[in-house]
Amino acid sequence: MSLTFRWQSPSNIALVKYWGKRDPQLPSNPSISFTLDACHTQTHATFEPGQGIQVLLNGEDAPNFVPKISQFIERIGHRHAWLGDYSLKVDTVNSFPHSSGIASSASGLSALALCVVDAALALGAPLQESDARREASILSRLGSGSASRSVYGGLVVWGATHSVPGSHDEYAVPYPHAVHPMFRTFRDVVMLVDVGQKAVSSTAGHALMERHPFAQQRFNQAHQHLSDLQSILRDGDLMPFLDLVESEALTLHGLMMSSQPSYILMRPNTLHIIEAIRAHRLSTGMPIGFTLDAGANVHVLFPAEVEQKAMDFVKQILAPFTKNGRYIVDQVGTGPVPLTDQAKPK
Ligand code: DP6
């Protein structure tokens, strides 16, 4: 029997960063992210009795991705033994350009995990709907830690922490506390500073946390930040929110710079953008801030209510620091959606 399932799943941007892990893909500290909207992956996965893995990216054969998918299938095999009897064809399309420097692992692996869970359900796995989403988060995590958070919309927490009831190291959960409505539509404009392959992968970066001199302090700080966010998110305290999120971004890069061996992923234009944002916030009082993922690009964060002025600033002041003036306009999204046949990736 041939089974095909189709999901669109978004990328996400962490506000409190996951940095450091232990086997099997469990986080050293809790993290929280905004699920994105425009940056997503559409995946059609076909399972047929047999063996082998084929990956199509944007309609073209992509053998380079086969090892990553094989590793994923191996890692989830203990939960889904049936996969051993099926071949897999993954037909995947990213909404953002492959060369943009935006990681596709969170959106891509979560989309595939959602397809695997649907296939397991079709084959009779005893999962309720809410268990199915949790299972998708567990599988996503085994593929890539941050992918565990992409299976829900809005604000999502991964990693057990005392201030978030229900939080768990094995799967992500929707943020359970009160959230000011402003954070449901927050904007994220990704300034594409460097679109090449990263010099040091996230996986290698996580490994460097194992013997990092500041590791324990950092892990404690992440718990504290999750707890501090509770009143900030509830009350819509914008300036403290931006301060905390920026401190997380700079801490992440500070950890890279203080690893053994040390490395730097920011580029000169990353700093130019950061300084311009901070100067603008200081001189105008506009609630605009930034975060960084494990790369040189800058995510510019601001509430929808200042969109027009913020976008003028992005276009006039920040865009000249990017590669060919490129940036991606995104915002907080509502999470993955199952696709119908009409929405088959082209
Ligand atoms: C800086 O999830 O890409 O974006 O689990 O090894 O696949 P693996 O790492 P990955 O690490 C993401 C790190 C981060 C912070 C975050 O998303 O929380």
Short mmCIF file of C-alpha atoms and ligand atoms in Angstrom, two decimals:
data_model
loop_
_atom_site.label_atom_id
_atom_site.label_comp_id
_atom_site.label_asym_id
_atom_site.label_seq_id
_atom_site.Cartn_x
_atom_site.Cartn_y
_atom_site.Cartn_z
CA MET A 1 0.00 0.00 0.00
CA SER A 2 1.32 3.46 -0.92
CA LEU A 3 0.67 6.25 1.58
CA THR A 4 1.10 9.95 0.83
CA PHE A 5 0.79 12.77 3.35
CA ARG A 6 1.28 16.49 2.91
CA TRP A 7 2.08 19.18 5.44
CA GLN A 8 3.16 22.78 5.46
CA SER A 9 5.24 23.58 8.51
CA PRO A 10 6.85 26.87 9.54
CA SER A 11 10.28 27.87 10.72
CA ASN A 12 10.66 29.47 14.15
CA ILE A 13 12.93 31.99 15.82
CA ALA A 14 14.03 31.43 19.41
CA LEU A 15 13.74 34.27 21.93
CA VAL A 16 15.45 32.27 24.68
CA LYS A 17 17.96 30.09 22.90
CA TYR A 18 18.54 26.34 22.98
CA TRP A 19 22.34 26.03 23.05
CA GLY A 20 23.81 22.79 24.35
CA LYS A 21 22.34 19.28 24.38
CA ARG A 22 22.81 15.73 25.60
CA ASP A 23 21.79 12.35 24.17
CA PRO A 24 19.25 11.67 22.75
CA GLN A 25 18.73 15.21 21.49
CA LEU A 26 17.67 16.55 24.88
CA PRO A 27 18.26 20.25 25.58
CA SER A 28 20.65 21.50 28.26
CA ASN A 29 18.31 24.41 28.89
CA PRO A 30 14.74 25.46 28.12
CA SER A 31 13.95 27.65 25.10
CA ILE A 32 10.99 29.64 23.80
CA SER A 33 10.31 30.72 20.22
CA PHE A 34 7.96 32.59 17.98
CA THR A 35 6.64 30.32 15.26
CA LEU A 36 6.97 32.10 11.92
CA ASP A 37 4.52 32.33 9.06
CA ALA A 38 6.03 33.23 5.66
CA CYS A 39 9.14 31.09 6.15
CA HIS A 40 7.82 27.56 5.78
CA THR A 41 8.33 24.22 4.06
CA GLN A 42 5.72 22.22 2.16
CA THR A 43 6.43 18.51 2.17
CA HIS A 44 4.79 15.56 0.44
CA ALA A 45 6.00 12.29 1.87
CA THR A 46 5.20 8.99 0.13
CA PHE A 47 5.73 5.70 1.95
CA GLU A 48 5.71 2.48 -0.07
CA PRO A 49 6.59 -1.08 0.91
CA GLY A 50 10.30 -1.48 0.13
CA GLN A 51 13.58 0.23 0.94
CA GLY A 52 15.40 3.44 0.03
CA ILE A 53 15.10 7.21 0.42
CA GLN A 54 14.66 9.77 -2.33
CA VAL A 55 14.54 13.53 -1.75
CA LEU A 56 13.25 16.14 -4.19
CA LEU A 57 13.93 19.78 -3.32
CA ASN A 58 11.92 22.30 -5.33
CA GLY A 59 11.11 19.53 -7.82
CA GLU A 60 14.73 18.50 -8.37
CA ASP A 61 16.52 15.41 -7.19
CA ALA A 62 18.53 16.40 -4.07
CA PRO A 63 20.81 13.48 -3.11
CA ASN A 64 22.74 15.80 -0.72
CA PHE A 65 19.77 15.74 1.64
CA VAL A 66 19.47 11.94 1.75
CA PRO A 67 22.01 11.47 4.62
CA LYS A 68 20.15 13.98 6.84
CA ILE A 69 16.80 12.25 6.15
CA SER A 70 18.33 8.77 6.66
CA GLN A 71 19.76 9.89 9.99
CA PHE A 72 16.32 11.20 10.95
CA ILE A 73 14.60 7.94 9.99
CA GLU A 74 17.23 5.98 11.94
CA ARG A 75 16.80 8.15 15.02
CA ILE A 76 13.01 7.73 15.08
CA GLY A 77 13.11 3.99 14.18
CA HIS A 78 12.72 2.86 17.81
CA ARG A 79 9.32 4.63 17.97
CA HIS A 80 8.22 3.71 14.44
CA ALA A 81 9.54 0.25 13.62
CA TRP A 82 7.17 0.06 10.61
CA LEU A 83 9.45 2.54 8.79
CA GLY A 84 11.94 -0.31 8.32
CA ASP A 85 9.53 -1.92 5.82
CA TYR A 86 8.87 1.22 3.77
CA SER A 87 10.71 3.28 1.21
CA LEU A 88 10.33 7.05 1.53
CA LYS A 89 10.05 9.73 -1.12
CA VAL A 90 10.19 13.28 0.22
CA ASP A 91 9.08 16.03 -2.14
CA THR A 92 9.78 19.33 -0.46
CA VAL A 93 9.55 23.03 -1.31
CA ASN A 94 10.80 25.89 0.87
CA SER A 95 9.07 29.27 0.69
CA PHE A 96 12.41 30.96 1.32
CA PRO A 97 15.35 30.66 -1.05
CA HIS A 98 17.69 27.78 -0.24
CA SER A 99 20.62 30.20 -0.50
CA SER A 100 19.12 32.67 1.98
CA GLY A 101 21.02 31.38 4.99
CA ILE A 102 17.69 30.62 6.71
CA ALA A 103 17.92 27.12 8.17
CA SER A 104 15.31 24.82 6.66
CA SER A 105 15.81 22.08 9.25
CA ALA A 106 13.11 23.29 11.68
CA SER A 107 10.42 23.68 9.02
CA GLY A 108 11.58 20.75 6.87
CA LEU A 109 11.98 18.16 9.62
CA SER A 110 8.77 19.16 11.40
CA ALA A 111 6.84 18.89 8.11
CA LEU A 112 8.29 15.42 7.56
CA ALA A 113 7.61 14.39 11.18
CA LEU A 114 3.95 15.41 10.78
CA CYS A 115 3.75 13.21 7.65
CA VAL A 116 5.33 10.26 9.52
CA VAL A 117 2.77 10.60 12.31
CA ASP A 118 -0.10 10.66 9.79
CA ALA A 119 1.31 7.53 8.16
CA ALA A 120 1.57 5.83 11.57
CA LEU A 121 -2.08 6.77 12.27
CA ALA A 122 -3.13 5.37 8.89
CA LEU A 123 -1.33 2.16 9.78
CA GLY A 124 -3.31 1.93 13.01
CA ALA A 125 -1.07 3.55 15.65
CA PRO A 126 -3.18 4.24 18.75
CA LEU A 127 -2.69 8.02 18.98
CA GLN A 128 -5.29 10.65 19.90
CA GLU A 129 -5.14 13.98 18.06
CA SER A 130 -3.31 15.82 20.87
CA ASP A 131 -0.93 12.86 21.31
CA ALA A 132 -0.31 12.97 17.55
CA ARG A 133 0.98 16.54 17.71
CA ARG A 134 3.12 15.69 20.71
CA GLU A 135 4.49 12.67 18.85
CA ALA A 136 5.31 14.95 15.90
CA SER A 137 7.20 17.24 18.28
CA ILE A 138 9.17 14.31 19.70
CA LEU A 139 10.08 13.08 16.21
CA SER A 140 10.97 16.60 15.04
CA ARG A 141 13.25 17.00 18.06
CA LEU A 142 15.07 13.80 17.20
CA GLY A 143 15.73 15.31 13.74
CA SER A 144 16.73 18.79 14.93
CA GLY A 145 16.15 20.22 18.40
CA SER A 146 14.64 23.52 17.31
CA ALA A 147 12.24 21.67 14.96
CA SER A 148 10.37 20.36 18.03
CA ARG A 149 8.94 23.88 18.50
CA SER A 150 7.65 24.25 14.93
CA VAL A 151 4.67 21.92 15.38
CA TYR A 152 2.68 24.61 17.23
CA GLY A 153 1.82 28.23 16.44
CA GLY A 154 2.51 31.36 18.47
CA LEU A 155 4.87 31.10 21.42
CA VAL A 156 6.28 27.62 22.04
CA VAL A 157 8.48 26.25 24.86
CA TRP A 158 10.81 23.28 24.64
CA GLY A 159 12.69 22.00 27.70
CA ALA A 160 11.51 21.39 31.25
CA THR A 161 11.51 24.51 33.42
CA HIS A 162 9.78 25.28 36.72
CA SER A 163 7.96 28.40 35.51
CA VAL A 164 6.22 26.64 32.60
CA PRO A 165 3.83 23.90 33.72
CA GLY A 166 3.82 20.93 31.34
CA SER A 167 7.18 21.84 29.81
CA HIS A 168 9.28 18.83 28.91
CA ASP A 169 12.72 17.95 27.54
CA GLU A 170 11.31 15.43 25.04
CA TYR A 171 8.78 17.68 23.32
CA ALA A 172 7.64 21.25 22.95
CA VAL A 173 4.41 22.70 24.33
CA PRO A 174 2.39 25.81 23.45
CA TYR A 175 3.26 28.55 25.93
CA PRO A 176 0.56 28.06 28.59
CA HIS A 177 0.50 31.45 30.34
CA ALA A 178 -1.40 34.64 29.46
CA VAL A 179 0.11 36.51 26.49
CA HIS A 180 -0.59 40.12 25.51
CA PRO A 181 -2.33 40.10 22.08
CA MET A 182 0.50 42.22 20.63
CA PHE A 183 2.77 39.16 20.72
CA ARG A 184 0.38 37.17 18.51
CA THR A 185 1.15 39.39 15.52
CA PHE A 186 4.73 40.43 16.27
CA ARG A 187 6.81 41.15 13.16
CA ASP A 188 10.17 39.58 12.30
CA VAL A 189 12.09 40.98 9.34
CA VAL A 190 15.11 38.82 8.54
CA MET A 191 18.03 40.90 7.23
CA LEU A 192 20.11 38.61 5.01
CA VAL A 193 23.67 39.64 5.86
CA ASP A 194 25.44 36.48 4.78
CA VAL A 195 23.74 33.86 2.64
CA GLY A 196 26.50 31.25 2.47
CA GLN A 197 27.10 28.02 4.38
CA LYS A 198 27.85 28.65 8.06
CA ALA A 199 31.50 28.20 9.10
CA VAL A 200 30.48 26.16 12.17
CA SER A 201 27.21 24.19 12.23
CA SER A 202 24.74 24.45 15.12
CA THR A 203 25.37 20.80 15.88
CA ALA A 204 29.10 21.49 16.35
CA GLY A 205 28.25 24.59 18.41
CA HIS A 206 26.02 22.57 20.76
CA ALA A 207 28.88 20.08 21.27
CA LEU A 208 31.21 22.90 22.32
CA MET A 209 28.87 23.67 25.24
CA GLU A 210 29.81 20.35 26.85
CA ARG A 211 33.09 21.70 28.15
CA HIS A 212 32.25 25.36 28.04
CA PRO A 213 33.56 27.26 31.08
CA PHE A 214 30.31 29.25 31.41
CA ALA A 215 27.91 26.39 30.65
CA GLN A 216 26.20 26.04 34.03
CA GLN A 217 25.72 29.79 34.48
CA ARG A 218 24.23 29.99 31.03
CA PHE A 219 21.81 27.12 31.60
CA ASN A 220 20.65 28.75 34.86
CA GLN A 221 20.21 32.05 33.07
CA ALA A 222 17.91 30.49 30.46
CA HIS A 223 15.60 29.18 33.23
CA GLN A 224 15.63 32.63 34.81
CA HIS A 225 14.81 34.28 31.48
CA LEU A 226 11.84 31.98 30.90
CA SER A 227 10.56 32.93 34.33
CA ASP A 228 11.20 36.67 33.77
CA LEU A 229 9.25 36.50 30.51
CA GLN A 230 6.06 35.49 32.28
CA SER A 231 5.02 38.98 33.40
CA ILE A 232 6.67 40.66 30.38
CA LEU A 233 4.59 38.60 27.94
CA ARG A 234 1.41 38.97 29.98
CA ASP A 235 1.66 42.75 30.35
CA GLY A 236 3.15 43.53 26.94
CA ASP A 237 6.23 45.18 28.49
CA LEU A 238 7.93 45.94 25.21
CA MET A 239 11.23 47.49 26.27
CA PRO A 240 12.03 44.80 28.88
CA PHE A 241 11.01 42.20 26.27
CA LEU A 242 13.45 43.60 23.71
CA ASP A 243 16.22 43.92 26.33
CA LEU A 244 15.83 40.27 27.35
CA VAL A 245 15.65 38.98 23.78
CA GLU A 246 18.70 40.98 22.70
CA SER A 247 20.63 39.79 25.72
CA GLU A 248 19.80 36.19 24.72
CA ALA A 249 21.03 36.77 21.16
CA LEU A 250 24.28 38.37 22.30
CA THR A 251 24.78 35.67 24.94
CA LEU A 252 24.45 33.00 22.25
CA HIS A 253 27.16 34.65 20.19
CA GLY A 254 29.19 35.37 23.32
CA LEU A 255 29.15 31.63 24.06
CA MET A 256 30.52 30.96 20.57
CA MET A 257 33.24 33.56 21.07
CA SER A 258 34.19 32.01 24.42
CA SER A 259 34.07 28.35 23.29
CA GLN A 260 37.23 26.30 22.98
CA PRO A 261 38.01 26.67 20.08
CA SER A 262 36.34 30.06 19.75
CA TYR A 263 34.56 31.23 16.63
CA ILE A 264 32.60 34.21 15.36
CA LEU A 265 29.50 33.94 13.17
CA MET A 266 28.55 37.62 13.21
CA ARG A 267 29.83 39.68 10.29
CA PRO A 268 30.74 43.40 10.36
CA ASN A 269 27.33 44.20 8.85
CA THR A 270 25.60 42.19 11.60
CA LEU A 271 27.07 44.70 14.07
CA HIS A 272 26.23 47.69 11.90
CA ILE A 273 22.59 46.58 11.86
CA ILE A 274 22.52 45.93 15.62
CA GLU A 275 24.01 49.35 16.36
CA ALA A 276 21.61 51.10 14.00
CA ILE A 277 18.63 49.39 15.67
CA ARG A 278 19.79 50.34 19.15
CA ALA A 279 20.53 53.94 18.16
CA HIS A 280 17.11 54.23 16.51
CA ARG A 281 15.34 52.86 19.56
CA LEU A 282 17.20 55.28 21.81
CA SER A 283 16.59 58.36 19.69
CA THR A 284 12.94 57.71 18.72
CA GLY A 285 11.62 55.52 21.54
CA MET A 286 10.31 53.10 18.91
CA PRO A 287 9.98 49.54 20.28
CA ILE A 288 12.23 47.83 17.77
CA GLY A 289 14.86 45.23 18.64
CA PHE A 290 16.72 42.25 17.28
CA THR A 291 17.61 38.65 17.74
CA LEU A 292 20.13 36.40 16.01
CA ASP A 293 20.16 32.72 15.22
CA ALA A 294 23.41 30.80 14.88
CA GLY A 295 24.53 32.87 11.90
CA ALA A 296 25.15 36.40 10.63
CA ASN A 297 21.56 37.34 9.73
CA VAL A 298 19.65 39.72 11.98
CA HIS A 299 15.98 39.20 12.87
CA VAL A 300 14.42 42.63 13.43
CA LEU A 301 11.52 42.44 15.88
CA PHE A 302 8.74 44.96 16.39
CA PRO A 303 4.98 45.02 17.13
CA ALA A 304 2.51 45.38 14.23
CA GLU A 305 1.40 48.81 15.49
CA VAL A 306 4.71 50.43 14.47
CA GLU A 307 4.95 48.52 11.19
CA GLN A 308 4.96 51.42 8.77
CA LYS A 309 7.66 53.43 10.53
CA ALA A 310 9.68 50.32 11.29
CA MET A 311 9.59 49.19 7.65
CA ASP A 312 10.72 52.66 6.48
CA PHE A 313 13.69 52.31 8.83
CA VAL A 314 14.39 48.76 7.62
CA LYS A 315 14.36 49.82 3.96
CA GLN A 316 16.30 53.04 4.30
CA ILE A 317 18.81 52.33 7.05
CA LEU A 318 19.19 48.57 7.48
CA ALA A 319 18.77 47.10 3.97
CA PRO A 320 22.02 48.67 2.65
CA PHE A 321 23.94 46.46 5.12
CA THR A 322 22.49 43.24 3.65
CA LYS A 323 23.60 41.12 0.71
CA ASN A 324 22.11 42.83 -2.35
CA GLY A 325 19.53 44.62 -0.19
CA ARG A 326 17.75 41.36 0.62
CA TYR A 327 15.44 40.76 3.55
CA ILE A 328 12.41 38.57 4.31
CA VAL A 329 9.30 40.06 5.93
CA ASP A 330 7.70 37.63 8.34
CA GLN A 331 5.55 37.57 11.46
CA VAL A 332 4.29 35.25 14.16
CA GLY A 333 2.24 32.44 12.59
CA THR A 334 -0.35 29.92 13.67
CA GLY A 335 1.61 26.71 13.05
CA PRO A 336 1.55 23.81 10.59
CA VAL A 337 -1.34 23.10 8.23
CA PRO A 338 -2.19 19.85 6.45
CA LEU A 339 -2.23 20.34 2.68
CA THR A 340 -4.85 19.15 0.25
CA ASP A 341 -4.05 17.87 -3.26
CA GLN A 342 -4.66 21.33 -4.72
CA ALA A 343 -1.77 22.66 -2.66
CA LYS A 344 0.76 20.14 -3.98
CA PRO A 345 4.18 21.84 -4.14
CA LYS A 346 5.12 23.01 -7.59
C1 DP6 B 1 20.77 29.00 17.87
O1 DP6 B 1 18.06 22.93 16.37
O2 DP6 B 1 19.66 23.70 14.58
O3 DP6 B 1 18.89 28.38 16.56
O4 DP6 B 1 19.47 20.07 17.37
O5 DP6 B 1 21.76 20.09 16.38
O6 DP6 B 1 19.73 20.28 14.90
P1 DP6 B 1 20.35 20.57 16.26
O7 DP6 B 1 20.47 22.16 16.38
P2 DP6 B 1 19.46 23.30 15.99
O8 DP6 B 1 19.98 24.46 16.94
C2 DP6 B 1 19.32 25.69 16.97
C3 DP6 B 1 20.08 26.65 17.77
C4 DP6 B 1 19.56 28.08 17.75
C5 DP6 B 1 18.70 28.37 18.97
C6 DP6 B 1 17.29 27.85 18.95
O9 DP6 B 1 16.68 27.69 17.87
O10 DP6 B 1 16.76 27.66 20.06
#
